[in-house]
XYZ file of C-alpha atoms in Angstrom:
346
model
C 28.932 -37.658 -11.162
C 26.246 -35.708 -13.175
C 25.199 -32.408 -12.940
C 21.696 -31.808 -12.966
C 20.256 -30.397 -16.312
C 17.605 -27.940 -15.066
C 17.582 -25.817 -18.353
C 19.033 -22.891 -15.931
C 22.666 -23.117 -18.081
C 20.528 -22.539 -21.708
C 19.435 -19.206 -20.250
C 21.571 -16.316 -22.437
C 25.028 -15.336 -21.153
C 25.662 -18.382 -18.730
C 28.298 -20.274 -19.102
C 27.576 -24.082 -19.238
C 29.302 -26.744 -17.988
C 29.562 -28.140 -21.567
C 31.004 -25.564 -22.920
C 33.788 -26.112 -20.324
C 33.904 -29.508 -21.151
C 34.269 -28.533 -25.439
C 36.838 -25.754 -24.301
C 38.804 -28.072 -22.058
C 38.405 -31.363 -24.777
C 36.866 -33.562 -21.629
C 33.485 -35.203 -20.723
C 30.959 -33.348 -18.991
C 31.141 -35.523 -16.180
C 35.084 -34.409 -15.691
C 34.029 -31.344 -15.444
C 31.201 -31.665 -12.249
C 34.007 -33.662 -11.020
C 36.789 -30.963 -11.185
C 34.173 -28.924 -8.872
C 33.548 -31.462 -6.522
C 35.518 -31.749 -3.552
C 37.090 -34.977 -2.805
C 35.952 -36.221 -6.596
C 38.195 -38.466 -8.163
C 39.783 -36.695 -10.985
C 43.532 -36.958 -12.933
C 45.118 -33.653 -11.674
C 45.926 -32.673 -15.266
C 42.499 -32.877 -16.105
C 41.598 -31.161 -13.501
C 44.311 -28.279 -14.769
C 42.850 -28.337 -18.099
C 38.907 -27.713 -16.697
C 40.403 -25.481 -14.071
C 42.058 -23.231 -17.318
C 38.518 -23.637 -19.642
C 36.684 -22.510 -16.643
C 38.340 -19.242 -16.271
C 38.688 -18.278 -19.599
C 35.308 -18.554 -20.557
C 34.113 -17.020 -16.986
C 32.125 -19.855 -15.760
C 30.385 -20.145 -12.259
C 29.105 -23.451 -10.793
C 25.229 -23.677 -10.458
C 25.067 -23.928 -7.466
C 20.863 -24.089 -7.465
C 21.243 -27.521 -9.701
C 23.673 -28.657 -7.447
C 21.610 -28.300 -4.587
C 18.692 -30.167 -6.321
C 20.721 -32.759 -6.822
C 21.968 -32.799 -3.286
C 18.447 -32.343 -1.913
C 19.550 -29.367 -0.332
C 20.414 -25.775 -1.021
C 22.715 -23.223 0.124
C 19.918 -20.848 1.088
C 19.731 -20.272 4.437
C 15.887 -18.072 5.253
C 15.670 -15.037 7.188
C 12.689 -14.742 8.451
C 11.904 -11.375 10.052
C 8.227 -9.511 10.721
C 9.388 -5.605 11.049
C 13.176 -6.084 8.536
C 12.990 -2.067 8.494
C 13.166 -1.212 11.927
C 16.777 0.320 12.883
C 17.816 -2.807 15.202
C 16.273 -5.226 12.846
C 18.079 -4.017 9.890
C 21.475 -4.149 11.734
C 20.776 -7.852 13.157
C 19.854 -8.892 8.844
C 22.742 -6.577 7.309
C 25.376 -8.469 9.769
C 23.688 -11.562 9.957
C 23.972 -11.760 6.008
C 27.634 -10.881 5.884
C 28.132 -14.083 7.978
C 26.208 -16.123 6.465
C 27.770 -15.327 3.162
C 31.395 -15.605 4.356
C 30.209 -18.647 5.147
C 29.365 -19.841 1.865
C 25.978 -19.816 2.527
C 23.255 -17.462 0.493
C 20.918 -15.568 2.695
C 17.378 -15.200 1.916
C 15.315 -12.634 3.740
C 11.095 -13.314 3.504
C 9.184 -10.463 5.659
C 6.516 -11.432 6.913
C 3.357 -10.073 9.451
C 3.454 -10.839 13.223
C 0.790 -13.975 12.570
C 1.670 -17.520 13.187
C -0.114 -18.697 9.671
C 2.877 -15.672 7.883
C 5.679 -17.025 9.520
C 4.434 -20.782 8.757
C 3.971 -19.573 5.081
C 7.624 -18.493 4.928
C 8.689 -21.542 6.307
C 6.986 -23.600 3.997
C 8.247 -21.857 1.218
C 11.996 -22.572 2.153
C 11.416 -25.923 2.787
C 9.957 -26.219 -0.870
C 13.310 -24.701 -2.271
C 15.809 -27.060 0.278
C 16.695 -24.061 2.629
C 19.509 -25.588 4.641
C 17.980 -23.669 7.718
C 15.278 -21.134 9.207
C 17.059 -18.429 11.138
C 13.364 -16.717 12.682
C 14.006 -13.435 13.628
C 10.667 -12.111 15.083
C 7.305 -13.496 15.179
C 6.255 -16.465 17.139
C 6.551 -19.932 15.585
C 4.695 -22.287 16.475
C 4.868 -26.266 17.612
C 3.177 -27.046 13.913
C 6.556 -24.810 12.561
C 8.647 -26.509 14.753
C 7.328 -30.091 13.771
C 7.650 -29.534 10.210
C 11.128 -28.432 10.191
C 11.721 -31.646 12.463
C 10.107 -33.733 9.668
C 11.853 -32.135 6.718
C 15.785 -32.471 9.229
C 15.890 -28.925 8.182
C 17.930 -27.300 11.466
C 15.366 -24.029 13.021
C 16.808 -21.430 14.711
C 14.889 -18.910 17.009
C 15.876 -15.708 18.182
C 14.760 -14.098 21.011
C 12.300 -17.111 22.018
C 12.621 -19.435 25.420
C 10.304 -22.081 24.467
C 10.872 -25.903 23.903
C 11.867 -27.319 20.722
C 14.314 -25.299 18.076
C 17.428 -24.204 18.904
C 17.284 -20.367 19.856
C 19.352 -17.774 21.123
C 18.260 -14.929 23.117
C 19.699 -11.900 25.402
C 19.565 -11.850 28.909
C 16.254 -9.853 29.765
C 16.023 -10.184 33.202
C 19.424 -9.812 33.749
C 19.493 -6.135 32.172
C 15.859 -5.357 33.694
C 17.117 -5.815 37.381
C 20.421 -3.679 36.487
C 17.867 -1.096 35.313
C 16.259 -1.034 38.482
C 19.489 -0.788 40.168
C 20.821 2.208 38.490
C 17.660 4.193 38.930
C 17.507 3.047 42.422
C 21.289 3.996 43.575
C 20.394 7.499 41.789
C 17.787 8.086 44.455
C 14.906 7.374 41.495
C 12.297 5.843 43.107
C 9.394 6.882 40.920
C 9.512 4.583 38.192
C 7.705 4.337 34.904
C 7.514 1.220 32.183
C 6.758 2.048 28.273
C 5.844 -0.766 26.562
C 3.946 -1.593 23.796
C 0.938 -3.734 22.727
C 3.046 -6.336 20.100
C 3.602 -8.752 22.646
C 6.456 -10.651 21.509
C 8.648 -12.325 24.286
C 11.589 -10.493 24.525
C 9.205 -7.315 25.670
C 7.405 -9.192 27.730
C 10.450 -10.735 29.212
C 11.920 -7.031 29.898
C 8.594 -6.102 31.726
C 8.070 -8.445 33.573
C 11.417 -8.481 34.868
C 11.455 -4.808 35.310
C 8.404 -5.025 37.692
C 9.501 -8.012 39.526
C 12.631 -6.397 40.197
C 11.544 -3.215 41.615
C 8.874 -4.953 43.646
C 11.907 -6.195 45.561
C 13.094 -2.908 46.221
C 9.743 -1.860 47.673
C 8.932 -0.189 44.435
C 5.554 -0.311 42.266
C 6.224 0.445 38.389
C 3.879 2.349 36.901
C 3.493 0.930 33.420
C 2.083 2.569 30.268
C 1.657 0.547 26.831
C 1.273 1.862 23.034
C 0.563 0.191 20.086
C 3.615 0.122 18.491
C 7.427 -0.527 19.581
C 8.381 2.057 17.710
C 9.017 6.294 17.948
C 4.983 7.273 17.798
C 4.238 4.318 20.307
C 7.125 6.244 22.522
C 5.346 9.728 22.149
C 1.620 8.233 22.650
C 2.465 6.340 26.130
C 4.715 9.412 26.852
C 1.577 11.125 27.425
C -0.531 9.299 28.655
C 2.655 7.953 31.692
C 3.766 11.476 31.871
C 0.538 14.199 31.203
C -1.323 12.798 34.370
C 0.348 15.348 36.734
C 1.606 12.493 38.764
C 5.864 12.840 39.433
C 7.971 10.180 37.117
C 11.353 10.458 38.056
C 12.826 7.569 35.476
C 11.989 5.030 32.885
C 12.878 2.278 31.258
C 11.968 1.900 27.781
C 11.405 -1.302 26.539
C 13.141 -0.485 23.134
C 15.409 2.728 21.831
C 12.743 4.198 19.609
C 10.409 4.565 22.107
C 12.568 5.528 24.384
C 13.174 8.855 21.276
C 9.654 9.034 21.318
C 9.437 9.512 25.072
C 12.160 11.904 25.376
C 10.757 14.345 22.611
C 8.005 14.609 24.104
C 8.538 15.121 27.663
C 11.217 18.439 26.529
C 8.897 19.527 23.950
C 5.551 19.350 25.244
C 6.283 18.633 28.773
C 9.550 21.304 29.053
C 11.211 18.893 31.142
C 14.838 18.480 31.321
C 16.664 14.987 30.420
C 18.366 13.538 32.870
C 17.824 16.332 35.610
C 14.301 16.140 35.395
C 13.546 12.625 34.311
C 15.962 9.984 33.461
C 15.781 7.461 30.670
C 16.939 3.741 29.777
C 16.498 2.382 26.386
C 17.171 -1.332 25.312
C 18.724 -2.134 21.391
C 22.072 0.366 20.961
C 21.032 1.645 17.421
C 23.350 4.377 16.192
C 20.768 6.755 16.862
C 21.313 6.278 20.477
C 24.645 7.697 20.430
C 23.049 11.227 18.375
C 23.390 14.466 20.456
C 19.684 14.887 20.309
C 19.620 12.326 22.424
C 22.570 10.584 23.879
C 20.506 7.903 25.345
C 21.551 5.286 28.094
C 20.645 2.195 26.668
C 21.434 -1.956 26.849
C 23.457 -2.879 23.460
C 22.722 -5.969 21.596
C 25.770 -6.144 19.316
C 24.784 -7.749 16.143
C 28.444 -9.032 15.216
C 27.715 -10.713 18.022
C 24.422 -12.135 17.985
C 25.353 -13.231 14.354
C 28.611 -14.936 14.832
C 26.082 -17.001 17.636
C 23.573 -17.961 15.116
C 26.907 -18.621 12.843
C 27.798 -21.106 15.958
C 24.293 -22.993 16.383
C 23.866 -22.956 12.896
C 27.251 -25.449 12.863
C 26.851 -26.999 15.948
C 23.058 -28.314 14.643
C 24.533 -29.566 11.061
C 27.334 -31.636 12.747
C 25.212 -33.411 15.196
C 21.442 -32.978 14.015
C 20.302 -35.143 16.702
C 21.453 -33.484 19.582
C 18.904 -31.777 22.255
C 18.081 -27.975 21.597
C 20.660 -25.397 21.677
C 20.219 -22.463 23.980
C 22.441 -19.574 23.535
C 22.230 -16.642 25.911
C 23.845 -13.416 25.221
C 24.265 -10.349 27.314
C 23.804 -7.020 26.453
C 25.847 -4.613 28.633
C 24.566 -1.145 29.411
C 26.157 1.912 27.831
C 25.512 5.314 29.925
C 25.373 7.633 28.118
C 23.570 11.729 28.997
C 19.698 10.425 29.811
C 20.456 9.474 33.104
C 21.244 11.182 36.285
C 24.870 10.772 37.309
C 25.923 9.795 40.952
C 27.953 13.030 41.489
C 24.575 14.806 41.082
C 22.697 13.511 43.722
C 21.688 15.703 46.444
């Protein structure tokens, strides 16, 4: 077997595999097959590469190898807001995975658009990505048909549509037990912040949260910002809460504007959280769990969600033609200080 010569090895202070094959007084070929699993090779050759090797420091490449094999080790992140608390958990753990694995993560931010995301896509395709793990955005059939075409396995996260496998958390599920906790509290004055991004998992969470409290005789009144993120929180804070019409508890759709919301309602509003107004969040960043806010909130566990993708990811490689995965993950709800106790009720 021969290693591909890509010129990579010439570069200053790497190793090559020929000067493991000088040190160790064996062919070239010995030595790609001394790092080739299941390769035919006489063990003591094998001993002497195995010795050259380590003296002299080398490392396989690794990107030749993957040329060769028409396929890489890189697996793409592909994420449209990689700084935002929850979204920098999900890569950071994600990551660890996929390197424990033996796989080499690749993280490409992109915008929101459908012609970003497609970019990205592209662009790991060119280099043999051995997935797509989309994070956020909203691919689209053309994505979807493309990585069909190249047999490169897509995976989706926090999408319900036809096609890729995906993995998502159980929206409706934690919307209704939102409802229900507000509800048993004697909260019957409900308020929605949402925000004008649009992606499905907020649109799940809204729509579910309506729906729900429509079946307990309950109209939602819902107030969107521009962002999901602390000043989106703050603007539809005022605009839900400054009318002069009673809000007795809301759901956020995320934990940052659920912050938002809170800060605003005790500092410009002088009302008190949970007496006053109670308050669910969705995510379970470690911010949540800060005594400025100590917010009730639904917790996606990343270890979690990544040792999923981990799953899918395997599932997909050993049987490529088998129909879409779909991986549904709870997140449980933490109480925390922002929301009325039971004991308190009147």
């Amino acid at each position: 077997m021969q290693e591909l010569d890509t010129g990579l090895e010439a570069q200053p202070g790497f190793i090559s595999a020929h000067m493991v094959a000088e040190r160790a007084g064996v062919s070239r070929s010995a030595v790609s097959r001394a790092f080739t699993p299941g390769a035919s090779i006489a063990p003591e050759t094998r001993k002497k590469v195995m010795q050259a090797a380590a003296e002299l420091g080398y490392q396989v490449n690794d990107l030749a190898r993957g040329l060769l094999a028409n396929r890489s080790r890189l697996v793409g992140l592909v994420a449209s807001d990689p700084a935002s608390p929850f979204r920098t958990q999900q890569i950071a753990a994600l990551s660890r995975r996929l390197v424990e694995r033996g796989s080499v993560p690749v993280l490409i931010p992109t915008g929101s658009g459908e012609d970003q995301v497609k970019a990205a896509h592209s662009t790991l395709l060119r280099y043999r990505a051995e997935a797509t793990i989309v994070l956020s955005g909203m691919p689209s059939s053309s994505l979807v048909e493309l990585a069909q075409r190249n047999g490169q396995p897509l995976i989706v996260v926090g999408r319900t549509e036809h096609g890729p496998d995906h993995i998502r958390v159980d929206n409706a599920r934690a919307a209704q037990i939102a409802v229900e906790v507000f509800v048993a509290r004697g909260l019957r004055k409900l308020g929605l912040i949402i925000s004008a991004v649009g992606s499905p998992n907020l649109i799940e969470r809204e729509e579910a949260f309506v729906a729900a409290a429509a079946k307990q005789g309950i109209k939602v009144r819902t107030q969107a910002a521009g962002y999901t993120d602390y000043d989106g929180g703050q603007a539809a804070a005022s605009l839900l809460l400054g009318t002069g019409d009673t809000v007795e508890a809301v759901f956020c759709v995320n934990d940052l504007m659920a912050f938002g919301l809170m800060d605003y309602a005790r500092d410009v509003l002088n009302l008190s959280i949970p007496e006053d107004l109670s308050v669910i969040g969705f995510d379970g960043i470690p911010e949540a769990r800060w005594g400025a806010y100590r917010l009730t909130t639904f917790h996606q566990d990343e270890e979690i969600l990544s040792n999923e993708i981990i799953k899918v990811l395997d599932q997909r490689q050993a049987d490529p033609k088998a129909p879409p995965i779909v991986s549904v993950i709870e997140a449980p709800l933490v109480y925390r200080g922002s929301v009325r106790s039971l004991k308190s009720d009147g």
